[in-house]
Tab-separated table of C-alpha atoms in Angstrom:
chain	number	residue	atom	x	y	z
A	169	UNK	CA	-40.995	90.148	59.774
A	170	UNK	CA	-39.761	91.385	56.381
A	171	UNK	CA	-40.818	89.337	53.261
A	172	UNK	CA	-37.209	88.301	52.626
A	173	UNK	CA	-36.645	87.004	56.080
A	174	UNK	CA	-40.029	85.196	56.144
A	175	UNK	CA	-39.335	83.479	52.777
A	176	UNK	CA	-35.876	82.404	54.006
A	177	UNK	CA	-37.496	81.015	57.190
A	178	UNK	CA	-40.442	79.239	55.514
A	179	UNK	CA	-39.403	78.335	52.107
A	180	UNK	CA	-36.452	75.937	52.582
A	181	UNK	CA	-38.606	72.804	51.921
A	182	UNK	CA	-39.722	74.168	48.614
A	183	UNK	CA	-36.321	75.574	47.542
A	184	UNK	CA	-35.894	72.701	45.166
A	185	UNK	CA	-39.085	73.587	43.261
A	186	UNK	CA	-38.680	77.304	43.155
A	187	UNK	CA	-35.738	79.326	44.533
A	188	UNK	CA	-36.443	81.864	47.208
A	189	UNK	CA	-34.865	84.627	45.036
A	190	UNK	CA	-37.244	83.763	42.183
A	191	UNK	CA	-40.264	83.541	44.576
A	192	UNK	CA	-39.521	86.934	46.013
A	193	UNK	CA	-39.509	88.317	42.559
A	194	UNK	CA	-42.759	86.531	41.571
A	195	UNK	CA	-44.733	87.718	44.668
A	196	UNK	CA	-43.406	91.324	44.822
A	197	UNK	CA	-46.418	93.003	43.417
A	198	UNK	CA	-49.158	91.281	45.480
A	199	UNK	CA	-47.075	91.980	48.534
A	200	UNK	CA	-46.977	95.597	47.573
A	201	UNK	CA	-50.640	95.895	46.875
A	202	UNK	CA	-51.603	94.268	50.196
A	203	UNK	CA	-49.771	97.045	52.158
A	204	UNK	CA	-49.439	94.654	55.081
A	205	UNK	CA	-46.678	92.664	56.543
A	206	UNK	CA	-46.641	89.089	55.350
A	207	UNK	CA	-47.400	86.485	57.989
A	208	UNK	CA	-47.012	83.297	55.939
A	209	UNK	CA	-46.173	81.967	52.534
A	210	UNK	CA	-47.543	78.610	51.547
A	211	UNK	CA	-47.226	76.863	48.133
A	212	UNK	CA	-50.150	75.112	46.441
A	213	UNK	CA	-48.562	72.142	44.866
A	214	UNK	CA	-49.991	69.828	42.350
A	215	UNK	CA	-48.841	66.609	40.574
A	216	UNK	CA	-47.832	67.006	36.940
A	217	UNK	CA	-46.617	64.337	34.640
A	218	UNK	CA	-43.017	65.079	35.819
A	219	UNK	CA	-43.736	65.437	39.546
A	220	UNK	CA	-44.854	68.067	41.947
A	221	UNK	CA	-45.093	71.542	40.591
A	222	UNK	CA	-46.088	74.735	42.317
A	223	UNK	CA	-49.079	76.107	40.579
A	224	UNK	CA	-49.581	79.213	42.948
A	225	UNK	CA	-48.445	80.636	46.149
A	226	UNK	CA	-50.720	81.763	49.022
A	227	UNK	CA	-49.706	84.800	50.864
A	228	UNK	CA	-51.257	85.636	54.225
A	229	UNK	CA	-51.237	88.928	56.150
A	230	UNK	CA	-53.307	89.801	59.201
A	231	UNK	CA	-56.355	90.696	57.138
A	232	UNK	CA	-55.849	89.177	53.778
A	233	UNK	CA	-55.207	85.989	51.932
A	234	UNK	CA	-53.843	86.256	48.392
A	235	UNK	CA	-53.348	83.595	45.756
A	236	UNK	CA	-50.586	84.456	43.417
A	237	UNK	CA	-50.670	82.202	40.227
A	238	UNK	CA	-47.213	81.563	38.940
A	239	UNK	CA	-46.365	82.479	35.406
A	240	UNK	CA	-43.217	84.006	34.038
A	241	UNK	CA	-44.788	86.427	31.624
A	242	UNK	CA	-47.867	87.467	33.445
A	243	UNK	CA	-48.936	88.553	36.896
A	244	UNK	CA	-52.114	86.987	38.069
A	245	UNK	CA	-53.339	87.170	41.641
A	246	UNK	CA	-56.407	87.800	43.794
A	247	UNK	CA	-56.872	89.031	47.321
A	248	UNK	CA	-59.622	88.235	49.718
A	249	UNK	CA	-60.391	88.700	53.442
A	250	UNK	CA	-58.729	86.048	55.512
A	251	UNK	CA	-61.238	85.782	58.353
A	252	UNK	CA	-64.382	85.207	56.311
A	253	UNK	CA	-64.235	81.486	56.323
A	254	UNK	CA	-67.430	79.643	57.059
A	255	UNK	CA	-66.491	76.068	56.338
A	256	UNK	CA	-63.115	74.453	56.430
A	257	UNK	CA	-62.492	71.197	54.610
A	258	UNK	CA	-59.568	68.708	54.549
A	259	UNK	CA	-59.044	65.990	52.001
A	260	UNK	CA	-55.965	63.923	52.816
A	261	UNK	CA	-54.738	61.011	50.815
A	262	UNK	CA	-51.929	59.464	48.747
A	263	UNK	CA	-51.050	59.060	45.184
A	264	UNK	CA	-48.975	56.352	43.712
A	265	UNK	CA	-46.936	56.819	40.605
A	266	UNK	CA	-45.581	53.666	38.833
A	267	UNK	CA	-42.163	54.032	37.310
A	268	UNK	CA	-41.647	52.551	33.735
A	269	UNK	CA	-40.133	49.066	33.465
A	270	UNK	CA	-36.284	49.230	33.563
A	271	UNK	CA	-34.864	48.848	30.076
A	272	UNK	CA	-32.213	46.047	29.216
A	273	UNK	CA	-28.942	47.158	27.597
A	274	UNK	CA	-29.803	48.115	23.973
A	275	UNK	CA	-29.151	45.092	21.792
A	276	UNK	CA	-27.952	43.096	24.773
A	277	UNK	CA	-29.112	39.970	26.400
A	278	UNK	CA	-30.550	40.782	29.777
A	279	UNK	CA	-27.633	39.603	31.977
A	280	UNK	CA	-28.503	41.185	35.173
A	281	UNK	CA	-31.541	40.380	37.225
A	282	UNK	CA	-34.253	42.969	36.471
A	283	UNK	CA	-34.221	45.803	38.986
A	284	UNK	CA	-37.396	46.067	41.152
A	285	UNK	CA	-38.468	49.623	41.067
A	286	UNK	CA	-40.772	50.529	43.847
A	287	UNK	CA	-43.600	52.939	43.020
A	288	UNK	CA	-43.327	56.509	44.187
A	289	UNK	CA	-46.031	57.286	46.712
A	290	UNK	CA	-46.804	60.852	47.310
A	291	UNK	CA	-48.719	62.323	50.295
A	292	UNK	CA	-51.549	64.521	49.123
A	293	UNK	CA	-53.647	67.176	50.787
A	294	UNK	CA	-56.477	69.500	49.562
A	295	UNK	CA	-57.655	72.266	51.911
A	296	UNK	CA	-60.827	74.154	51.003
A	297	UNK	CA	-61.917	77.424	52.679
A	298	UNK	CA	-65.515	78.249	51.910
A	299	UNK	CA	-66.091	82.036	52.260
A	300	UNK	CA	-69.828	81.688	51.325
A	301	UNK	CA	-71.987	79.646	49.003
A	302	UNK	CA	-70.167	80.473	45.893
A	303	UNK	CA	-66.774	81.662	46.875
A	304	UNK	CA	-64.074	79.234	47.903
A	305	UNK	CA	-60.285	78.968	48.048
A	306	UNK	CA	-58.497	75.752	47.793
A	307	UNK	CA	-54.913	75.035	48.505
A	308	UNK	CA	-53.121	71.784	47.528
A	309	UNK	CA	-50.121	69.800	48.579
A	310	UNK	CA	-48.308	66.833	46.863
A	311	UNK	CA	-45.000	65.568	48.180
A	312	UNK	CA	-43.307	63.889	51.154
A	313	UNK	CA	-43.702	66.492	53.834
A	314	UNK	CA	-47.483	66.963	54.246
A	315	UNK	CA	-47.400	67.175	58.005
A	316	UNK	CA	-45.262	70.345	58.129
A	317	UNK	CA	-47.173	71.840	55.251
A	318	UNK	CA	-50.603	71.319	57.087
A	319	UNK	CA	-48.914	72.685	60.313
A	320	UNK	CA	-48.095	75.827	58.390
A	321	UNK	CA	-51.780	76.077	57.081
A	322	UNK	CA	-53.209	75.468	60.435
A	323	UNK	CA	-50.861	77.990	62.044
A	324	UNK	CA	-52.065	80.854	59.829
A	325	UNK	CA	-55.671	79.617	59.256
A	326	UNK	CA	-56.477	77.839	62.538
A	327	UNK	CA	-59.906	76.172	62.772
A	328	UNK	CA	-60.971	78.639	65.398
A	329	UNK	CA	-61.145	81.161	62.522
A	330	UNK	CA	-64.693	79.789	62.025
A	331	UNK	CA	-65.845	81.198	65.383
B	105	UNK	CA	-26.150	38.442	-5.403
B	106	UNK	CA	-22.691	36.811	-5.884
B	107	UNK	CA	-21.403	34.705	-2.921
B	108	UNK	CA	-18.131	33.285	-2.076
B	109	UNK	CA	-17.229	30.057	-0.231
B	110	UNK	CA	-14.369	30.373	1.982
B	111	UNK	CA	-11.755	27.646	1.872
B	112	UNK	CA	-12.289	24.937	4.540
B	113	UNK	CA	-15.837	26.044	5.197
B	114	UNK	CA	-19.237	25.499	3.658
B	115	UNK	CA	-20.418	28.869	4.559
B	116	UNK	CA	-21.274	31.176	1.694
B	117	UNK	CA	-20.513	34.796	2.377
B	118	UNK	CA	-22.289	37.607	0.635
B	119	UNK	CA	-20.123	40.569	-0.571
B	120	UNK	CA	-21.361	42.523	2.371
B	121	UNK	CA	-20.297	39.807	4.664
B	122	UNK	CA	-16.920	39.566	3.032
B	123	UNK	CA	-16.489	43.412	3.514
B	124	UNK	CA	-17.531	43.056	7.125
B	125	UNK	CA	-15.066	40.337	7.616
B	126	UNK	CA	-12.221	42.300	6.114
B	127	UNK	CA	-13.239	45.180	8.278
B	128	UNK	CA	-12.924	43.161	11.558
B	129	UNK	CA	-9.530	41.783	10.422
B	130	UNK	CA	-8.414	45.380	9.869
B	131	UNK	CA	-9.555	46.280	13.405
B	132	UNK	CA	-7.952	43.090	14.978
B	133	UNK	CA	-4.515	44.002	13.385
B	134	UNK	CA	-4.837	47.552	14.618
B	135	UNK	CA	-5.837	46.320	18.219
B	136	UNK	CA	-4.956	42.754	18.777
B	137	UNK	CA	-7.181	42.566	21.906
B	138	UNK	CA	-10.146	42.704	19.626
B	139	UNK	CA	-9.466	39.177	18.313
B	140	UNK	CA	-8.996	37.577	21.749
B	141	UNK	CA	-11.888	35.297	22.696
B	142	UNK	CA	-14.249	36.866	25.195
B	143	UNK	CA	-13.284	40.450	24.216
B	144	UNK	CA	-16.810	41.468	23.223
B	145	UNK	CA	-18.580	39.786	26.217
B	146	UNK	CA	-16.105	41.642	28.472
B	147	UNK	CA	-16.822	44.868	26.734
B	148	UNK	CA	-20.515	44.451	27.116
B	149	UNK	CA	-20.176	43.729	30.727
B	150	UNK	CA	-18.124	46.891	31.042
B	151	UNK	CA	-20.820	48.953	29.200
B	152	UNK	CA	-23.424	47.577	31.620
B	153	UNK	CA	-21.312	48.505	34.686
B	154	UNK	CA	-20.503	52.001	33.174
B	155	UNK	CA	-24.218	52.654	32.841
B	156	UNK	CA	-24.728	51.789	36.370
B	157	UNK	CA	-21.839	54.030	37.452
B	158	UNK	CA	-22.873	56.921	35.335
B	159	UNK	CA	-26.537	56.659	36.615
B	160	UNK	CA	-25.140	57.500	40.041
B	161	UNK	CA	-22.295	59.877	38.947
B	162	UNK	CA	-22.232	63.373	40.418
B	163	UNK	CA	-23.377	64.956	37.133
B	164	UNK	CA	-26.498	62.573	36.759
B	165	UNK	CA	-27.248	62.944	40.444
B	166	UNK	CA	-27.203	66.777	39.986
B	167	UNK	CA	-29.513	66.372	36.962
B	168	UNK	CA	-31.990	64.427	39.122
B	169	UNK	CA	-31.722	66.952	41.830
B	170	UNK	CA	-32.300	69.990	39.503
B	171	UNK	CA	-35.213	68.306	37.624
B	172	UNK	CA	-37.943	69.428	40.011
B	173	UNK	CA	-36.649	73.049	39.632
B	174	UNK	CA	-36.400	72.728	35.913
B	175	UNK	CA	-39.987	71.324	35.666
B	176	UNK	CA	-41.342	74.159	37.745
B	177	UNK	CA	-39.486	76.840	35.640
B	178	UNK	CA	-40.810	75.340	32.422
B	179	UNK	CA	-44.275	75.278	33.735
B	180	UNK	CA	-44.024	78.853	34.791
B	181	UNK	CA	-42.717	79.761	31.300
B	182	UNK	CA	-45.103	77.771	29.240
B	183	UNK	CA	-47.896	76.414	31.405
B	184	UNK	CA	-46.997	72.870	30.269
B	185	UNK	CA	-45.058	69.920	31.766
B	186	UNK	CA	-41.503	69.534	30.921
B	187	UNK	CA	-41.126	65.749	31.004
B	188	UNK	CA	-43.556	63.071	29.885
B	189	UNK	CA	-42.455	60.796	32.767
B	190	UNK	CA	-42.113	61.434	36.493
B	191	UNK	CA	-38.311	60.761	36.706
B	192	UNK	CA	-35.017	61.165	35.147
B	193	UNK	CA	-34.110	57.749	33.661
B	194	UNK	CA	-31.044	55.701	34.301
B	195	UNK	CA	-28.428	54.920	31.649
B	196	UNK	CA	-28.256	51.632	29.647
B	197	UNK	CA	-25.308	49.996	28.094
B	198	UNK	CA	-25.095	49.309	24.451
B	199	UNK	CA	-25.203	45.607	23.471
B	200	UNK	CA	-22.213	44.263	21.436
B	201	UNK	CA	-24.460	43.310	18.569
B	202	UNK	CA	-25.391	46.917	18.106
B	203	UNK	CA	-21.834	48.100	18.694
B	204	UNK	CA	-20.611	45.921	15.946
B	205	UNK	CA	-23.371	46.868	13.682
B	206	UNK	CA	-22.802	50.465	14.097
B	207	UNK	CA	-19.004	50.265	13.541
B	208	UNK	CA	-19.654	48.216	10.387
B	209	UNK	CA	-22.141	50.891	9.260
B	210	UNK	CA	-19.622	53.643	9.762
B	211	UNK	CA	-17.151	51.559	7.719
B	212	UNK	CA	-19.776	51.038	4.903
B	213	UNK	CA	-20.357	54.736	4.797
B	214	UNK	CA	-16.653	55.294	4.120
B	215	UNK	CA	-14.447	52.359	3.507
B	216	UNK	CA	-11.304	54.599	3.677
B	217	UNK	CA	-12.271	55.598	7.117
B	218	UNK	CA	-9.123	55.777	9.297
B	219	UNK	CA	-9.269	52.980	11.796
B	220	UNK	CA	-7.912	55.446	14.458
B	221	UNK	CA	-11.260	57.275	14.420
B	222	UNK	CA	-12.917	53.996	15.450
B	223	UNK	CA	-10.540	52.577	17.977
B	224	UNK	CA	-8.005	54.378	20.166
B	225	UNK	CA	-4.370	53.822	19.334
B	226	UNK	CA	-3.412	53.492	23.051
B	227	UNK	CA	-5.282	52.730	26.325
B	228	UNK	CA	-8.142	50.362	26.770
B	229	UNK	CA	-9.583	49.099	23.470
B	230	UNK	CA	-12.897	50.766	23.808
B	231	UNK	CA	-14.626	51.809	20.506
B	232	UNK	CA	-14.881	55.425	19.797
B	233	UNK	CA	-18.642	55.546	19.871
B	234	UNK	CA	-20.840	58.207	21.268
B	235	UNK	CA	-23.463	55.912	22.790
B	236	UNK	CA	-21.825	53.022	24.448
B	237	UNK	CA	-23.947	54.179	27.373
B	238	UNK	CA	-27.141	56.066	26.666
B	239	UNK	CA	-30.424	57.270	28.017
B	240	UNK	CA	-33.461	58.886	26.623
B	241	UNK	CA	-35.480	61.662	28.240
B	242	UNK	CA	-39.000	61.967	26.932
B	243	UNK	CA	-40.437	65.563	26.956
B	244	UNK	CA	-44.111	66.484	26.967
B	245	UNK	CA	-43.562	69.244	24.482
B	246	UNK	CA	-41.265	69.953	21.626
B	247	UNK	CA	-39.935	73.179	23.337
B	248	UNK	CA	-39.215	70.971	26.381
B	249	UNK	CA	-36.477	69.147	24.215
B	250	UNK	CA	-34.769	72.506	23.492
B	251	UNK	CA	-35.057	73.528	27.217
B	252	UNK	CA	-33.657	70.145	28.554
B	253	UNK	CA	-30.733	70.480	26.017
B	254	UNK	CA	-29.919	74.010	27.238
B	255	UNK	CA	-30.178	73.282	31.013
B	256	UNK	CA	-28.026	70.164	30.647
B	257	UNK	CA	-25.465	72.186	29.007
B	258	UNK	CA	-25.538	74.935	31.613
B	259	UNK	CA	-25.139	72.253	34.304
B	260	UNK	CA	-22.251	70.479	32.540
B	261	UNK	CA	-20.559	73.902	32.123
B	262	UNK	CA	-21.054	74.659	35.764
B	263	UNK	CA	-19.473	71.229	36.784
B	264	UNK	CA	-16.682	71.474	34.417
B	265	UNK	CA	-17.765	68.490	32.282
B	266	UNK	CA	-16.970	68.317	28.639
B	267	UNK	CA	-20.111	68.187	26.524
B	268	UNK	CA	-21.563	68.687	23.136
B	269	UNK	CA	-25.067	69.070	21.899
B	270	UNK	CA	-26.523	68.161	18.471
B	271	UNK	CA	-29.998	68.683	17.030
B	272	UNK	CA	-30.909	65.726	14.861
B	273	UNK	CA	-33.509	66.016	12.069
B	274	UNK	CA	-33.063	63.160	9.642
B	275	UNK	CA	-34.756	62.128	6.405
B	276	UNK	CA	-35.649	58.852	8.200
B	277	UNK	CA	-38.134	60.824	10.381
B	278	UNK	CA	-35.866	60.863	13.504
B	279	UNK	CA	-36.149	64.159	15.470
B	280	UNK	CA	-34.298	64.313	18.712
B	281	UNK	CA	-31.466	66.233	20.416
B	282	UNK	CA	-28.422	64.433	21.456
B	283	UNK	CA	-26.477	65.635	24.480
B	284	UNK	CA	-23.023	64.102	24.741
B	285	UNK	CA	-20.880	64.258	27.768
B	286	UNK	CA	-17.514	62.715	28.771
B	287	UNK	CA	-17.040	60.669	31.880
B	288	UNK	CA	-13.977	58.863	33.323
B	289	UNK	CA	-14.710	55.095	34.064
B	290	UNK	CA	-12.637	52.001	34.541
B	291	UNK	CA	-12.196	49.445	31.901
B	292	UNK	CA	-12.195	46.095	33.718
B	293	UNK	CA	-10.532	42.998	32.230
B	294	UNK	CA	-9.356	39.808	33.963
B	295	UNK	CA	-8.577	40.911	37.480
B	296	UNK	CA	-7.391	44.466	36.546
B	297	UNK	CA	-8.796	47.858	35.629
B	298	UNK	CA	-7.537	50.780	33.515
B	299	UNK	CA	-9.004	54.329	33.537
B	300	UNK	CA	-10.688	55.459	30.345
B	301	UNK	CA	-12.834	58.377	29.331
B	302	UNK	CA	-16.143	57.520	27.481
B	303	UNK	CA	-18.737	59.513	25.867
B	304	UNK	CA	-22.247	59.159	27.196
B	305	UNK	CA	-25.372	60.039	25.121
B	306	UNK	CA	-28.624	61.515	26.305
B	307	UNK	CA	-31.327	61.313	23.693
B	308	UNK	CA	-33.955	63.995	24.212
B	309	UNK	CA	-37.149	63.863	22.307
B	310	UNK	CA	-40.933	64.157	22.780
B	311	UNK	CA	-42.809	61.255	24.052
B	312	UNK	CA	-44.713	61.009	20.732
B	313	UNK	CA	-41.484	60.994	18.684
B	314	UNK	CA	-40.016	58.359	20.835
B	315	UNK	CA	-43.148	56.117	20.462
B	316	UNK	CA	-43.254	56.397	16.723
B	317	UNK	CA	-39.458	55.780	16.316
B	318	UNK	CA	-39.547	52.767	18.645
B	319	UNK	CA	-42.632	51.312	16.978
B	320	UNK	CA	-41.341	51.742	13.426
B	321	UNK	CA	-38.076	50.098	14.398
B	322	UNK	CA	-39.987	47.142	15.623
B	323	UNK	CA	-42.077	46.765	12.371
B	324	UNK	CA	-38.989	47.083	10.106
B	325	UNK	CA	-35.717	45.965	11.258
B	326	UNK	CA	-33.470	47.524	8.613
B	327	UNK	CA	-30.043	46.135	8.278
B	328	UNK	CA	-27.832	48.366	10.380
B	329	UNK	CA	-24.635	47.171	8.677
B	330	UNK	CA	-25.606	48.406	5.137
B	331	UNK	CA	-26.236	51.888	3.944
B	332	UNK	CA	-29.853	52.714	3.350
B	333	UNK	CA	-30.871	54.679	0.245
B	334	UNK	CA	-34.069	56.810	0.607
B	335	UNK	CA	-34.937	55.689	-3.014
B	336	UNK	CA	-35.393	52.112	-1.583
B	337	UNK	CA	-38.596	53.123	0.211
B	338	UNK	CA	-39.648	56.681	-0.936
B	339	UNK	CA	-41.285	55.386	-4.045
B	340	UNK	CA	-42.618	52.060	-2.787
B	341	UNK	CA	-45.846	52.496	-0.987
B	342	UNK	CA	-45.725	48.778	-0.014
B	343	UNK	CA	-42.584	49.178	1.964
B	344	UNK	CA	-43.183	49.591	5.691
B	345	UNK	CA	-40.657	52.411	5.741
B	346	UNK	CA	-42.924	54.345	3.371
B	347	UNK	CA	-45.275	54.695	6.275
B	348	UNK	CA	-42.910	54.808	9.240
B	349	UNK	CA	-40.358	57.324	8.034
B	350	UNK	CA	-42.847	60.124	6.847
B	351	UNK	CA	-44.878	59.378	10.043
B	352	UNK	CA	-41.781	60.627	11.971
B	353	UNK	CA	-41.949	63.965	10.051
B	354	UNK	CA	-45.687	64.191	10.693
B	355	UNK	CA	-45.265	63.696	14.327
B	356	UNK	CA	-42.580	66.331	14.402
B	357	UNK	CA	-45.184	68.665	12.757
B	358	UNK	CA	-47.859	67.610	15.258
B	359	UNK	CA	-45.470	68.303	18.161
B	360	UNK	CA	-44.917	71.689	16.833
B	361	UNK	CA	-48.647	72.338	16.419
B	362	UNK	CA	-49.151	71.126	19.970
B	363	UNK	CA	-46.844	73.832	21.278
B	364	UNK	CA	-48.825	76.489	19.281
B	365	UNK	CA	-52.046	75.174	20.575
B	366	UNK	CA	-50.761	75.137	24.159
B	367	UNK	CA	-49.466	78.724	23.878
B	368	UNK	CA	-52.787	80.033	22.269
B	369	UNK	CA	-54.844	78.285	24.990
B	370	UNK	CA	-52.610	79.924	27.563
B	371	UNK	CA	-53.269	83.293	25.939
B	372	UNK	CA	-57.062	82.681	26.025
B	373	UNK	CA	-57.280	81.563	29.587
């Protein structure tokens, strides 16, 4: 599958964070250097003060895995062998973000009952691939669709890769 | 200060209060609704309702939808967070005490101000203020303030909304950008309603600037109906404003230094 088609197929859940056009532009060089057809594109998402942000994107081919760290004015990526994983670790959890108290109208009496603002609860996941004693890869998730994200990780990096 | 006792009352009015009274009489003769009992309470209810309406308006909904993408773009550009909080805030209505104070202050600044610039000649009697409904977006970094102002403008243009942006830097140590946009709402009164277009204000500032401004307002509640002269506090180290106002400038400087520090740290890493 061509890169563009793969991105269109797999990126819809993350389109609100980075558009597929932008992503295609950001990963063009690592894709070129790997010289293999892309099998999967999975974001590594972390929680910033203003919500989930994509720190890097993992690109998988038959032989390689590549982490492309996203920056507008720099290209920063590394490539490793995909099937050298010795240990596979999952850390799943949740993270609660409390919203600030709602403000009353400026200079007004509080005439309405205070709104009850529910805290925002994010699903979280950290997946570690240990390639040896000192080399590891970690890919993170923060958001509301953890199961489909983990499914994508397991599809391209099944546990049987350890065999 | 000279005071005047109004006939039939025991209340002494200062010259400022007399001017204020004259101003409201002038307003009430221009728009008779202003003198009707219950006018201000009704206007306040309308402001609160408009704040709720605008918080769920297509424009503000689009702002909320685009925020994750803006935050990601900003991080890629700068390596830092765009917002100091996790969500785009709702709007709040301005209380009538503040509305009245602000209008009086505008009158105090120019006693010859045309009353038509403060009240519309026709249509619902809604004061021509920019911030009857307002909200404040706190940014993590100073260049985030500029970024948010720009993307809000782009979005408003895309949606065909009238808008204006100002970059405020005041002697009083207030640094923020104001994004004003127009929204059609209903002015409700009695059992009826009438359409009216109001201006909504989005104040954009760094989290630090917001904290300093809000804290300094709490320690010194300056009269908002009178003009303040810088000489009142600039040479009086015992005046709370002597600390609060220059602190606003220092925080603006600190916000700028933080951007430089962030960028240098990005370069080194």
